[in-house]
Coordinates of C-alpha atoms in Angstrom, one line a residue:
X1 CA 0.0 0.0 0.0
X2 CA 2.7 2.4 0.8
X3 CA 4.5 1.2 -2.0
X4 CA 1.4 2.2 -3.9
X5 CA 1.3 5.8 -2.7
X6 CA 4.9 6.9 -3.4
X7 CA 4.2 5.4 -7.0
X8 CA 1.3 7.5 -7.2
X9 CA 2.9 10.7 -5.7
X10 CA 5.8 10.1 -8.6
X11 CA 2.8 9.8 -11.3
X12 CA 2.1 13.3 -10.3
X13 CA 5.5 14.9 -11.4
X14 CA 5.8 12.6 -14.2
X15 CA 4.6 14.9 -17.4
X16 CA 7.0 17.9 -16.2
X17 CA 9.9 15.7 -16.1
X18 CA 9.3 15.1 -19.5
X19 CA 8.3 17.8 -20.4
X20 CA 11.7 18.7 -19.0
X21 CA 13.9 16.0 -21.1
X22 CA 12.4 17.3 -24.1
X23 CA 12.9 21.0 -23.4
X24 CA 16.6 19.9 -23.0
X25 CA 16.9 17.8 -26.4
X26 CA 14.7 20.9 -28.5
X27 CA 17.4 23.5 -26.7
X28 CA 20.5 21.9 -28.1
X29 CA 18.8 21.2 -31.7
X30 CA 18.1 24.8 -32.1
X31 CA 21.9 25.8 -30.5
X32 CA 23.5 23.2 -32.9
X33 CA 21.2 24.7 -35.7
X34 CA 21.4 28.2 -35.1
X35 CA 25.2 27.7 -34.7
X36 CA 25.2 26.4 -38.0
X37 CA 22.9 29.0 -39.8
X38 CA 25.4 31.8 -38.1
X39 CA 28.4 30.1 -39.6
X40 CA 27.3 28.7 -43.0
X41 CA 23.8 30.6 -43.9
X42 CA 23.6 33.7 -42.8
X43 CA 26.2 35.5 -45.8
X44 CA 23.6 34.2 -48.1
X45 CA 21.3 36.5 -47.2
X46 CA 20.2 39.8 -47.8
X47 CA 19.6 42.8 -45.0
X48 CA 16.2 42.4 -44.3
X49 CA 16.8 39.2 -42.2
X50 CA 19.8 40.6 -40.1
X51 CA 18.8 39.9 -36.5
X52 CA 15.4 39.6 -35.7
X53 CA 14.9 37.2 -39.2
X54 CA 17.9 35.4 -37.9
X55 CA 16.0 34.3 -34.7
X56 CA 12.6 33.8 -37.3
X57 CA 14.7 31.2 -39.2
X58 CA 15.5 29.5 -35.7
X59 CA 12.6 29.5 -34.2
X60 CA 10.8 28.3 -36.8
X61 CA 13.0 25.3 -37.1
X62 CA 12.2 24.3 -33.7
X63 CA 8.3 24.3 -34.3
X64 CA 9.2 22.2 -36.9
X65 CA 11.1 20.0 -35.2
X66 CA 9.1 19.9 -31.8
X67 CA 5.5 18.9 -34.4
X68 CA 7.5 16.0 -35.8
X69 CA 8.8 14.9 -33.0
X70 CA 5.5 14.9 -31.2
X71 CA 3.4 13.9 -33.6
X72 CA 6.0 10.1 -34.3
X73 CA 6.1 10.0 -30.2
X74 CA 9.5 10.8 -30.0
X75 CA 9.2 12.1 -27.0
X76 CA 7.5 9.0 -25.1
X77 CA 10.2 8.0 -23.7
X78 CA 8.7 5.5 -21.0
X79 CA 5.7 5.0 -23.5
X80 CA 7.2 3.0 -26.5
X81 CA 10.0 0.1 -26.6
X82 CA 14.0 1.9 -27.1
X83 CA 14.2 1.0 -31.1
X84 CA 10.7 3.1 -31.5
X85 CA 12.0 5.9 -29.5
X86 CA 14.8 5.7 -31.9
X87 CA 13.3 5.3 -34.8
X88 CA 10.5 7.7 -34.1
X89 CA 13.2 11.0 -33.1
X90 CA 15.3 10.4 -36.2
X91 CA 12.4 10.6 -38.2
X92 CA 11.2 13.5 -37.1
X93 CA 14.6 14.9 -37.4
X94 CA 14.9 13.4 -41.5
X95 CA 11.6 15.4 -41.9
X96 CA 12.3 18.5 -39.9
X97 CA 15.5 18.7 -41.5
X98 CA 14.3 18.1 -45.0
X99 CA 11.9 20.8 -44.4
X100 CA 14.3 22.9 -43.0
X101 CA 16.4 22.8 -46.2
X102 CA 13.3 23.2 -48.5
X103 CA 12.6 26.5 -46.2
X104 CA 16.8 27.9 -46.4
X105 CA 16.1 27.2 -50.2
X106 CA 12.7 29.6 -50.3
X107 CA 14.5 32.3 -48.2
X108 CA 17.7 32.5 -49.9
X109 CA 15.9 32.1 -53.5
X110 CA 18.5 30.1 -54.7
X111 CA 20.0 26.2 -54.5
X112 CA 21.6 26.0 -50.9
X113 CA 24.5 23.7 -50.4
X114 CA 23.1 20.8 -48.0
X115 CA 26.5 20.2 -46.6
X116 CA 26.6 22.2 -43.5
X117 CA 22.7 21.2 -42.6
X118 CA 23.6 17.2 -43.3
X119 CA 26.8 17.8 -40.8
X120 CA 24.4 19.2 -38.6
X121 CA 22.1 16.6 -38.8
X122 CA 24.9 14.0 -37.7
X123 CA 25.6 15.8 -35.1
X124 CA 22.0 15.7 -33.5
X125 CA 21.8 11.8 -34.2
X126 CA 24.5 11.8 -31.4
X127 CA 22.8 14.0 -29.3
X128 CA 19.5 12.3 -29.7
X129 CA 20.7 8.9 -29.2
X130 CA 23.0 10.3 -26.1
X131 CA 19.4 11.8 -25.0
X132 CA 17.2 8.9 -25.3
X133 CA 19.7 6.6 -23.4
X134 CA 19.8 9.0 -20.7
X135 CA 16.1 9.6 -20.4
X136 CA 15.1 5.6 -20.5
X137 CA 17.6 4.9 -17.7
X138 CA 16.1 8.0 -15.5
X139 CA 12.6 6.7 -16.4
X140 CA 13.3 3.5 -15.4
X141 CA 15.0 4.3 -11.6
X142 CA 11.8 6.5 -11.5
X143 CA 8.6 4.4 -12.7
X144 CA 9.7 0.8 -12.7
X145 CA 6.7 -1.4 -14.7
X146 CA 3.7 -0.9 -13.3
X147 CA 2.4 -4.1 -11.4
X148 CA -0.9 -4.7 -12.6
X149 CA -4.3 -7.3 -11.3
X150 CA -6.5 -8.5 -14.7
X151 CA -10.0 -8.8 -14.6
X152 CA -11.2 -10.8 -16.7
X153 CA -15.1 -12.4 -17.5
X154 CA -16.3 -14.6 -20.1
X155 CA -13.7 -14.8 -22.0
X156 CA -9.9 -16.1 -21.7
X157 CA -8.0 -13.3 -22.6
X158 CA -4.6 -15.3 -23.6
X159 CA -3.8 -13.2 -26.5
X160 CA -4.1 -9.9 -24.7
X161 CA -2.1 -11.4 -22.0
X162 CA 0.6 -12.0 -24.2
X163 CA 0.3 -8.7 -25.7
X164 CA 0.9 -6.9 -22.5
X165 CA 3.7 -9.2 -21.4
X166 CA 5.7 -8.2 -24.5
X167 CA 6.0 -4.7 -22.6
X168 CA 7.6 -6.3 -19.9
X169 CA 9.4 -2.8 -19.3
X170 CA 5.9 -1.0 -18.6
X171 CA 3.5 -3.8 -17.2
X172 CA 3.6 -7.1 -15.4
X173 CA 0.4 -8.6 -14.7
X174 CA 0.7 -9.9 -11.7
X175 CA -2.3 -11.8 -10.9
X176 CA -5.6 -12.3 -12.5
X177 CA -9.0 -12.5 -11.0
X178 CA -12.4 -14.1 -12.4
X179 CA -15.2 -12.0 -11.8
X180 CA -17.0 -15.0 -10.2
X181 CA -14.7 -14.7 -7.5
X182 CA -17.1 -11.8 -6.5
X183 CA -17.1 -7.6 -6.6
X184 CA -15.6 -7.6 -2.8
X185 CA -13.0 -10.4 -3.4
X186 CA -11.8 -7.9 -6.3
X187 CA -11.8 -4.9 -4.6
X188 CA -9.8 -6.1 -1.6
X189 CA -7.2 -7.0 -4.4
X190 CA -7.2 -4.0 -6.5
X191 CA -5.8 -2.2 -3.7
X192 CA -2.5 -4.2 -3.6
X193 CA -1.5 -3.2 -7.7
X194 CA -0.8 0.0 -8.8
X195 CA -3.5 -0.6 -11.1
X196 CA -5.9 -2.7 -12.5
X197 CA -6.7 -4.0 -16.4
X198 CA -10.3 -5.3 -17.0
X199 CA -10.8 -6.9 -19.9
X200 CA -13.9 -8.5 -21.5
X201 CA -16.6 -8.1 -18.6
X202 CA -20.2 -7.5 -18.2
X203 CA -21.1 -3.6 -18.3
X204 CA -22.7 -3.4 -14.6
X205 CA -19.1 -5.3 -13.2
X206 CA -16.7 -2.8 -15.5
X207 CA -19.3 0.3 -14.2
X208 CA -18.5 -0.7 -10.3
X209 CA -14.7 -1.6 -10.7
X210 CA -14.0 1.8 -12.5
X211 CA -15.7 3.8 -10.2
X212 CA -14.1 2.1 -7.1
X213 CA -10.8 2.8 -9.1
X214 CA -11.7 6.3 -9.3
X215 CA -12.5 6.9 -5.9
X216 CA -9.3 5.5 -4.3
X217 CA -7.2 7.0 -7.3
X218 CA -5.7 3.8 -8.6
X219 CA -5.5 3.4 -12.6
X220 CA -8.1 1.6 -14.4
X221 CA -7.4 0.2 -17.8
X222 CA -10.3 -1.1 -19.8
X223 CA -10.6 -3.4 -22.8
X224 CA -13.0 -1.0 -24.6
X225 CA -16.8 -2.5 -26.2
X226 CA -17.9 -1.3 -29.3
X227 CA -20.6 1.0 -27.8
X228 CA -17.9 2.6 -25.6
X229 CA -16.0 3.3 -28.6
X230 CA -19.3 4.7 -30.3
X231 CA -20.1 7.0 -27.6
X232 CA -16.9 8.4 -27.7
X233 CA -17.9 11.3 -30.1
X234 CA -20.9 11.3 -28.6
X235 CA -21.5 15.5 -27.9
X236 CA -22.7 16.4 -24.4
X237 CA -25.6 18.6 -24.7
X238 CA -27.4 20.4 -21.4
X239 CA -31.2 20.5 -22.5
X240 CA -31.8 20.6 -18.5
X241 CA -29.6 20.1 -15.6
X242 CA -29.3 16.2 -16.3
X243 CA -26.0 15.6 -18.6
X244 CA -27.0 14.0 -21.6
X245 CA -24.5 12.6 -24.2
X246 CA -26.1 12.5 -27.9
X247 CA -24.6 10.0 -30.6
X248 CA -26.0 11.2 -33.8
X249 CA -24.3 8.3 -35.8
X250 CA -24.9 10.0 -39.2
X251 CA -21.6 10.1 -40.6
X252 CA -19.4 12.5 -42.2
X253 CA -21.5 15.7 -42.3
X254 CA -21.9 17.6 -45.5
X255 CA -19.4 20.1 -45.2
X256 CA -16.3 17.1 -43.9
X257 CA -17.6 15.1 -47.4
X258 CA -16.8 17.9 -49.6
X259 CA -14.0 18.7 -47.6
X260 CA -12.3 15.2 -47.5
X261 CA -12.7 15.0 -51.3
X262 CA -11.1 18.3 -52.3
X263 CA -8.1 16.7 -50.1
X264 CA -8.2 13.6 -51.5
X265 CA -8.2 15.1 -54.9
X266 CA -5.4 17.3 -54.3
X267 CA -3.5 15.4 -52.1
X268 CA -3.9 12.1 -54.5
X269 CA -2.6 14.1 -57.5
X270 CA 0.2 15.5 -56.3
X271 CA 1.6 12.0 -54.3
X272 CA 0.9 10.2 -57.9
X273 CA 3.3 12.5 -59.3
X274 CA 5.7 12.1 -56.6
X275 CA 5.1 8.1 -56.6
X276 CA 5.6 7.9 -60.4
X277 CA 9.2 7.4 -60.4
X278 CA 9.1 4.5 -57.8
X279 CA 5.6 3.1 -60.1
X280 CA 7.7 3.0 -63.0
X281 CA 10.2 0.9 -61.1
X282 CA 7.8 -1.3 -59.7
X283 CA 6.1 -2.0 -62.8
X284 CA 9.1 -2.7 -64.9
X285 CA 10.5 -5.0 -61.7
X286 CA 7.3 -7.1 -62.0
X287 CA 7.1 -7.4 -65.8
X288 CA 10.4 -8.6 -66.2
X289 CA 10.5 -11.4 -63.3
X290 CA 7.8 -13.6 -65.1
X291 CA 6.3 -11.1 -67.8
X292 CA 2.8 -11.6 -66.3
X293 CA 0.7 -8.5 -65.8
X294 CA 1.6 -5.1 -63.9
X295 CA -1.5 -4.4 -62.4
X296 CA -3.8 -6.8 -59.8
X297 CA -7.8 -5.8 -59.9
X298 CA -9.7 -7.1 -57.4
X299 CA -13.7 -6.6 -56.1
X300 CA -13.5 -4.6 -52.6
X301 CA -16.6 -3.2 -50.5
X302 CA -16.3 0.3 -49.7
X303 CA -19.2 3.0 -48.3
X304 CA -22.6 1.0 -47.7
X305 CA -21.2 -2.3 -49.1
X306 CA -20.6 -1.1 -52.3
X307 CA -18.5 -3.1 -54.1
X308 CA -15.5 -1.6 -56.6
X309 CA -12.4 -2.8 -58.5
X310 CA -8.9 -2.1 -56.6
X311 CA -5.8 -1.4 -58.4
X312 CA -2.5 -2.3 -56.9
X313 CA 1.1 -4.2 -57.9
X314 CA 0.8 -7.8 -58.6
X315 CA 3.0 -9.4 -56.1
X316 CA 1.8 -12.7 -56.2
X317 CA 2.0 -15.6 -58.8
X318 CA -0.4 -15.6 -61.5
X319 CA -2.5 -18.4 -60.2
X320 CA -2.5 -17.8 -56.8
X321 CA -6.0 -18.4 -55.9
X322 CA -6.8 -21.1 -57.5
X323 CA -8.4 -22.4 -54.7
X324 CA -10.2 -19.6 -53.1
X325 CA -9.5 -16.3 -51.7
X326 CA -7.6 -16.2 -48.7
X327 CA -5.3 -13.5 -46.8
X328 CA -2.0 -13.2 -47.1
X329 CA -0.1 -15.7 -44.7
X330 CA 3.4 -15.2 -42.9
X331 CA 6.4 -16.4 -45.4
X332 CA 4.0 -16.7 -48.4
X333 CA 4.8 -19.2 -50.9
X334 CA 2.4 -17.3 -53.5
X335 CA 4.4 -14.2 -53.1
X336 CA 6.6 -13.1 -55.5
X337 CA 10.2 -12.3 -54.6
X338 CA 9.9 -9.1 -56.1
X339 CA 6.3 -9.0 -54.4
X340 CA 8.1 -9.6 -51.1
X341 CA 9.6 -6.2 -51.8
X342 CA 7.0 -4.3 -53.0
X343 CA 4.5 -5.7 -49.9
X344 CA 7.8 -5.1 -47.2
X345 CA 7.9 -1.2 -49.0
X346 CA 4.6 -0.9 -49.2
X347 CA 4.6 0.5 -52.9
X348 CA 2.2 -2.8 -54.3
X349 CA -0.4 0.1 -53.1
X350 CA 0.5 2.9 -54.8
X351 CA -2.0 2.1 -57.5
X352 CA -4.6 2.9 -55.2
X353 CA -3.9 6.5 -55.9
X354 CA -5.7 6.0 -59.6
X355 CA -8.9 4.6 -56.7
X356 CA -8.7 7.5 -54.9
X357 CA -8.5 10.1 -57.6
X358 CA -12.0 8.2 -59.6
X359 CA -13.5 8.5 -55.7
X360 CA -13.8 4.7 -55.1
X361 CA -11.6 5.2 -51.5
X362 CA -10.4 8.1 -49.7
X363 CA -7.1 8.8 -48.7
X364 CA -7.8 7.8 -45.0
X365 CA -10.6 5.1 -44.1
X366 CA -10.8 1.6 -43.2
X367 CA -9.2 -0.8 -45.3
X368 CA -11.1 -2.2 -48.2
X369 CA -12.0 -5.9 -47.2
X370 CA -12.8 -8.7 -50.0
X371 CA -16.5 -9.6 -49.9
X372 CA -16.1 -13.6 -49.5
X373 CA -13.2 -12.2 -46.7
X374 CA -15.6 -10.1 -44.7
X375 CA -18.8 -12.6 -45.0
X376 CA -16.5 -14.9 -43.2
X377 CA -15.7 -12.2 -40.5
X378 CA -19.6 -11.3 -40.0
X379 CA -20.7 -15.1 -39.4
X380 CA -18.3 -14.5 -36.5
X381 CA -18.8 -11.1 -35.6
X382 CA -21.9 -8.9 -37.3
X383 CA -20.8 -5.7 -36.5
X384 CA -18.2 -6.1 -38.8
X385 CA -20.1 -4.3 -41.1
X386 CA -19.4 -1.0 -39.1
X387 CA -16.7 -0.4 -41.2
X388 CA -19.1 0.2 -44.3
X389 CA -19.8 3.5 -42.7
X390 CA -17.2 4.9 -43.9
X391 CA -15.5 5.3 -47.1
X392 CA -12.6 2.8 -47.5
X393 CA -9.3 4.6 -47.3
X394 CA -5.4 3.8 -48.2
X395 CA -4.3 4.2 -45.2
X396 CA -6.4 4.3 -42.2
X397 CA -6.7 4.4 -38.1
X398 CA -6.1 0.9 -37.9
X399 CA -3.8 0.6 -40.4
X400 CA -1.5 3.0 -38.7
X401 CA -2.5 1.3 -35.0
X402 CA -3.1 -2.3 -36.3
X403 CA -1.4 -4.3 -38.6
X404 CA -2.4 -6.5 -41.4
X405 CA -3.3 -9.7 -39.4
X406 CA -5.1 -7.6 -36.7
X407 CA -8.5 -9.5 -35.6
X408 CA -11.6 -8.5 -36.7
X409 CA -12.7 -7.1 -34.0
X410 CA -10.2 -4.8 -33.1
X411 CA -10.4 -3.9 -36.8
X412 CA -13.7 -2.8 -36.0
X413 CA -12.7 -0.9 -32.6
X414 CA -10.0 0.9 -34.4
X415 CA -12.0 1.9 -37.5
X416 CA -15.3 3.1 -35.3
X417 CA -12.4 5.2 -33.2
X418 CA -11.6 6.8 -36.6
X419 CA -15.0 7.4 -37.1
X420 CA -16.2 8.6 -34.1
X421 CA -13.3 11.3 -34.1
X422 CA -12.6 12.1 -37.2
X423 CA -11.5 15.7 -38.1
X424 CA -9.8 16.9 -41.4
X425 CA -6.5 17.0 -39.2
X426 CA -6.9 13.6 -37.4
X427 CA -6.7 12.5 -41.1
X428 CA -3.6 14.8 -41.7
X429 CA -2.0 13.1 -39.0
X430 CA -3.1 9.9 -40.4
X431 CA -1.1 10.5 -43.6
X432 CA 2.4 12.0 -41.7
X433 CA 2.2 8.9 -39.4
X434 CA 2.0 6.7 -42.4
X435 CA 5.4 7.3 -43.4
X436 CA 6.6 6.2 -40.1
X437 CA 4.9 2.5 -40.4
X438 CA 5.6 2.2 -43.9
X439 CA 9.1 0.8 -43.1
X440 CA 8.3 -1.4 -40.0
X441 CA 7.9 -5.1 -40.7
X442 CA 4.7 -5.5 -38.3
X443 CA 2.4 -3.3 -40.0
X444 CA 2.7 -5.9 -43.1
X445 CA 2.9 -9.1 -41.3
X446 CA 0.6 -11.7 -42.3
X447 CA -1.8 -14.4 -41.1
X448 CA -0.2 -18.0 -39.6
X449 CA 0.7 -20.5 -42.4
X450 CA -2.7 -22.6 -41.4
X451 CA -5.4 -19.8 -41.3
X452 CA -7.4 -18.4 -44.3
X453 CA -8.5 -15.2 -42.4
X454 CA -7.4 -13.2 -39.6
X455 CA -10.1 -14.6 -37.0
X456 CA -8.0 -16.4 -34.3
X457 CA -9.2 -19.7 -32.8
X458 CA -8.9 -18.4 -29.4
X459 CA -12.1 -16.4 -30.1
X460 CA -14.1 -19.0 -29.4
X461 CA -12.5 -20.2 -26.7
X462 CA -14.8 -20.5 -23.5
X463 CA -12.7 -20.4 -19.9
X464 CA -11.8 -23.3 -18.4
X465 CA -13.5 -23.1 -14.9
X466 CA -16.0 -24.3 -12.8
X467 CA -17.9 -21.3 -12.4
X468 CA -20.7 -19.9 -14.7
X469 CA -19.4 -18.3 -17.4
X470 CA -20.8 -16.9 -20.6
X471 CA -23.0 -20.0 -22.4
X472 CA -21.0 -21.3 -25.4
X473 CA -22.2 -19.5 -28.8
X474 CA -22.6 -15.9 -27.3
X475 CA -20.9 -13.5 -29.1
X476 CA -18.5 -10.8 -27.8
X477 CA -21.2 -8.1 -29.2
X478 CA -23.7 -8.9 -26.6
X479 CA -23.7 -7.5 -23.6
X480 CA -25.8 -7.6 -20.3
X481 CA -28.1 -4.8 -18.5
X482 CA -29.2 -5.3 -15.3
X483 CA -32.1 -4.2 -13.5
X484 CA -33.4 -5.3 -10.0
X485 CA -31.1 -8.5 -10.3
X486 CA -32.6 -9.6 -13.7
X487 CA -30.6 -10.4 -16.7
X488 CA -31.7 -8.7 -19.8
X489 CA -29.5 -10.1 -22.8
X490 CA -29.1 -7.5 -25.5
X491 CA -27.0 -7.3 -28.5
X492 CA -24.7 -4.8 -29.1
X493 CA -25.7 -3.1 -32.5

């Protein structure tokens, strides 16, 4: 318990110590910059930016710098693993700097020599990977993992398990509890973690452990249902003096259509003509492996079910699905080794672009599924369907969050997040953070050698105990309401 408090108190500090570290990393960019603009720049320029456009220069490298940073979570330090820290700052610093350089070139009206900036730029690697080292060995003397207490209900929750003990540096679960074992029996144990994960339980259980979590301050993590995700955009309105939440579950509104297609439009044309020369390459590469055809077209469901023709890179064998459609499965035989490639680099999809610009997808939505792919999901899971709400997109919230063998129902949890949130700059930030998953291996893993879809077989799996648990057969959409002891059973849709 005391253990518990002084982990708490820490908690409390813990957002301006970073805030800290990354006032110290941002401090020695810009001195390391502005030294080098002094030295190397500065000449180049005419009177109008002595002094006070020196310091415009400078400072606007830093916004530029702390927006990429931020927005590839380089500054989580004791959020993500020590290679995505990594990864994520010299990034941001590739495409501050880049920028940087485009901007020197605007200013000065002529071709600026890169050297200078790219010695620069080596020079901050050190820094950054000097500061990251520093920064994950003060966060760990600080905030060891947290040691956590699962809840679970109905369900075994094996694969989450195993997804939270690959952050062995942030969590350890250190017991788990059925909720059988009773509300009291789980309250007296909540209060010897520093917090507490629930995961897959009746609403009326969650309701009481969250609020008990609340009122003794101790963090509550919860495995979200899809109508918690829904009423996530829901708007508060005050009709009266009783809080009411309103869902209006009507889509994009007029103005974010029109809006979203001018963007994709725009945005489509101009990364076509970037992607053009890398197209070219693609195509040729393909052609000349087994002179079979460029281009792949293949039925997809997009807004309301509608069904359209995609366009992307062959990377598979000519005859690959002979025997039915299936997803793509980890080390492939069907796949091309040029395929392997273009699937690894992501470019297969740059076809897509000639989709978006005729207005079958949108830049940002859920991904297009295959119709014989997602009837198979909805047998499982109706509310797969959600993601017909939407327009499919390119890239998408749960393609940037997910990855390709993601279940179906976190598919659905991710897309309906997008959804419920969206915003013309949630989908810029959508696009930026593309570029950092395009290059790591996850986001374009596929299925296990013996499945045809992404549903796993522990999704039916009931728990092994002697307690009532949920009857074989019900789904994870339903849920239960409870009034004056009596169990209504209702569906989640």
């Amino acid at each position: 318990m005391e253990e518990n408090r002084r982990v708490r108190k820490r908690d409390r500090y813990k957002r301006l110590i970073t805030v800290g570290e990354a006032c110290v990393l941002i401090a020695v960019e810009l001195v390391l910059f502005g030294l080098m603009w002094y030295r190397d720049y500065e000449v180049t320029l005419t009177l109008p930016f002595w002094r006070r456009g020196n310091w415009a220069v400078i400072g606007m490298y830093g916004i530029i710098i702390i927006l990429f940073t931020k927005l590839y979570g380089g500054y989580r330090v004791g959020f993500f693993r020590l290679l995505d820290i990594v990864y994520s700052q010299l990034l941001a610093l590739v495409c501050a700097n880049v920028v940087g350089y485009l901007q020197l070139c605007i200013i000065c009206r002529d071709y600026v020599n890169p050297v200078p900036l790219l010695k620069v730029t080596g020079l901050e690697t050190i820094v950054i990977l000097i500061w990251i080292f520093a920064c994950r060995f003060l966060y760990a003397k600080m905030y060891p993992p947290r040691h956590l207490l699962l809840v679970y209900g109905y369900k075994t929750p094996i694969e989450f398990i195993d997804k939270i003990n690959a952050r062995k540096d942030k969590y350890v679960i250190e017991d788990r509890i059925h909720v059988s074992e009773g509300e009291q029996a789980i309250k007296e144990k909540i209060l010897q973690y520093d917090g507490v994960i629930i995961c897959e339980t009746k609403a009326y259980i969650r309701n009481e452990l969250v609020k008990y979590c609340f009122e003794h301050s101790i963090r509550s993590y919860v495995v979200p249902k899809l109508s918690d995700i829904i009423i996530l955009g829901a708007e508060p309105i005050h009709l009266f003096d009783t809080p009411i939440l309103l869902s209006r579950n009507q889509g994009l509104t007029g103005d974010d259509m029109i809006i979203k297609r001018i963007m994709d439009v725009i945005c489509g044309f101009i990364l076509l003509v970037i992607a053009s020369p890398f197209m070219l390459i693609s195509a040729l590469a393909i052609w000349l492996y087994d002179r079979g055809p460029v281009f792949y077209k293949q039925d997809r469901l997009t807004l309301n079910g509608k069904v359209f023709k995609i366009i992307k890179f062959r990377s598979m064998k000519m005859d690959s699905e002979a025997g039915g459609a299936q997803l793509a499965k980890k080390d492939d035989d069907r796949i091309t080794p040029v395929g392997k490639w273009l699937r690894k680099l992501h470019l297969d999809e740059l076809p897509q672009l000639f989709n978006v610009l005729k207005g079958d997808m949108s830049l940002v939505g859920p991904r297009p599924e295959r119709p014989e792919i997602a009837e198979l999901y909805k047998k499982t899971f109706p509310e797969f369907d959600y993601r017909l709400k939407m327009k499919a997109g390119l890239t998408g919230y749960a393609q940037v969050y997910g990855k390709y063998n993601t279940t179906p129902r976190d598919k659905v949890k991710l897309d309906l997040t997008y959804y419920e949130q969206y915003s013309i700059w949630l989908d810029l930030k959508l696009m930026l953070l593309t570029v950092k998953i395009m290059f790591q291996k996850e986001t374009s893993e596929g299925i296990a050698s013996n499945m045809t879809t992404a549903l796993r077989d522990g999704e039916k799996v009931q728990i092994p105990s002697p307690v009532n648990v949920k009857p074989e057969g019900l789904d994870e959409s339903e849920d239960a309401f409870y009034d004056l002891g009596k169990t209504v059973q209702k569906t989640d849709k």
